[in-house]
Amino acid sequence: MDEMPAPTAGMTISVRMRQDVVIVDPERFVASARAAYREDSPEITEERAVEDIRDVYDAVWALLDRFGRLAADAPASAGLPGQRILDRPDGLSPAGERTCIVLNDPQPLQDYGCFMPEGYDPFAVPPGV
């Protein structure tokens, strides 16, 4: 059995995460994102939420800002492949999650500065890591 690494000064810890959902009801999805946006910022009016949450990206960011994930109360298992959950109030069907912890990535994101190299995939696990 391999020994688990101990934390060391200078060690880089990188967490790569993926959350998949399928939109089953676009109206419920957008409504839940606008509600999350307003919960996060109570001074926001319904009218302002409609102005600010206009597309998928706006909606995704509102949910991530509020809950740290897309489907806040998603079950651990989404069911059988291809099977969708149709009755969730957020209009989403959770479709899987993956998290990978990578130790000692040769260069943390901060060290790239403002510009990543062309073709660089920040989610790829470097060879040999």
JSON list of C-alpha atoms in Angstrom, two decimals, residues 21-33 63 67 69-75 85-94:
[
{"chain": "A", "resi": 21, "resn": "VAL", "atom": "CA", "xyz": [-26.80, 19.09, -15.06]},
{"chain": "A", "resi": 22, "resn": "VAL", "atom": "CA", "xyz": [-29.41, 18.87, -17.79]},
{"chain": "A", "resi": 23, "resn": "ILE", "atom": "CA", "xyz": [-31.95, 21.69, -18.09]},
{"chain": "A", "resi": 24, "resn": "VAL", "atom": "CA", "xyz": [-35.36, 20.01, -18.18]},
{"chain": "A", "resi": 25, "resn": "ASP", "atom": "CA", "xyz": [-37.40, 23.18, -17.66]},
{"chain": "A", "resi": 26, "resn": "PRO", "atom": "CA", "xyz": [-35.75, 26.43, -18.83]},
{"chain": "A", "resi": 27, "resn": "GLU", "atom": "CA", "xyz": [-38.34, 28.66, -17.13]},
{"chain": "A", "resi": 28, "resn": "ARG", "atom": "CA", "xyz": [-37.87, 27.00, -13.72]},
{"chain": "A", "resi": 29, "resn": "PHE", "atom": "CA", "xyz": [-34.10, 27.09, -14.21]},
{"chain": "A", "resi": 30, "resn": "VAL", "atom": "CA", "xyz": [-34.02, 30.84, -14.88]},
{"chain": "A", "resi": 31, "resn": "ALA", "atom": "CA", "xyz": [-36.55, 31.54, -12.11]},
{"chain": "A", "resi": 32, "resn": "SER", "atom": "CA", "xyz": [-34.45, 29.61, -9.59]},
{"chain": "A", "resi": 33, "resn": "ALA", "atom": "CA", "xyz": [-31.31, 31.48, -10.67]},
{"chain": "A", "resi": 63, "resn": "LEU", "atom": "CA", "xyz": [-26.43, 29.61, -8.69]},
{"chain": "A", "resi": 67, "resn": "PHE", "atom": "CA", "xyz": [-24.87, 27.73, -3.41]},
{"chain": "A", "resi": 69, "resn": "ARG", "atom": "CA", "xyz": [-22.85, 24.41, -7.01]},
{"chain": "A", "resi": 70, "resn": "LEU", "atom": "CA", "xyz": [-25.47, 24.23, -9.75]},
{"chain": "A", "resi": 71, "resn": "ALA", "atom": "CA", "xyz": [-28.03, 21.94, -8.12]},
{"chain": "A", "resi": 72, "resn": "ALA", "atom": "CA", "xyz": [-27.76, 22.86, -4.45]},
{"chain": "A", "resi": 73, "resn": "ASP", "atom": "CA", "xyz": [-29.63, 19.85, -3.10]},
{"chain": "A", "resi": 74, "resn": "ALA", "atom": "CA", "xyz": [-28.67, 17.30, -5.76]},
{"chain": "A", "resi": 75, "resn": "PRO", "atom": "CA", "xyz": [-28.78, 13.64, -4.72]},
{"chain": "A", "resi": 85, "resn": "ILE", "atom": "CA", "xyz": [-35.35, 13.98, -13.03]},
{"chain": "A", "resi": 86, "resn": "LEU", "atom": "CA", "xyz": [-38.21, 16.11, -14.32]},
{"chain": "A", "resi": 87, "resn": "ASP", "atom": "CA", "xyz": [-39.87, 17.50, -11.20]},
{"chain": "A", "resi": 88, "resn": "ARG", "atom": "CA", "xyz": [-37.12, 19.44, -9.42]},
{"chain": "A", "resi": 89, "resn": "PRO", "atom": "CA", "xyz": [-38.11, 23.05, -8.60]},
{"chain": "A", "resi": 90, "resn": "ASP", "atom": "CA", "xyz": [-34.90, 24.40, -10.20]},
{"chain": "A", "resi": 91, "resn": "GLY", "atom": "CA", "xyz": [-35.68, 22.82, -13.59]},
{"chain": "A", "resi": 92, "resn": "LEU", "atom": "CA", "xyz": [-32.40, 20.91, -13.53]},
{"chain": "A", "resi": 93, "resn": "SER", "atom": "CA", "xyz": [-31.67, 17.21, -13.62]},
{"chain": "A", "resi": 94, "resn": "PRO", "atom": "CA", "xyz": [-28.33, 16.47, -11.89]}
]
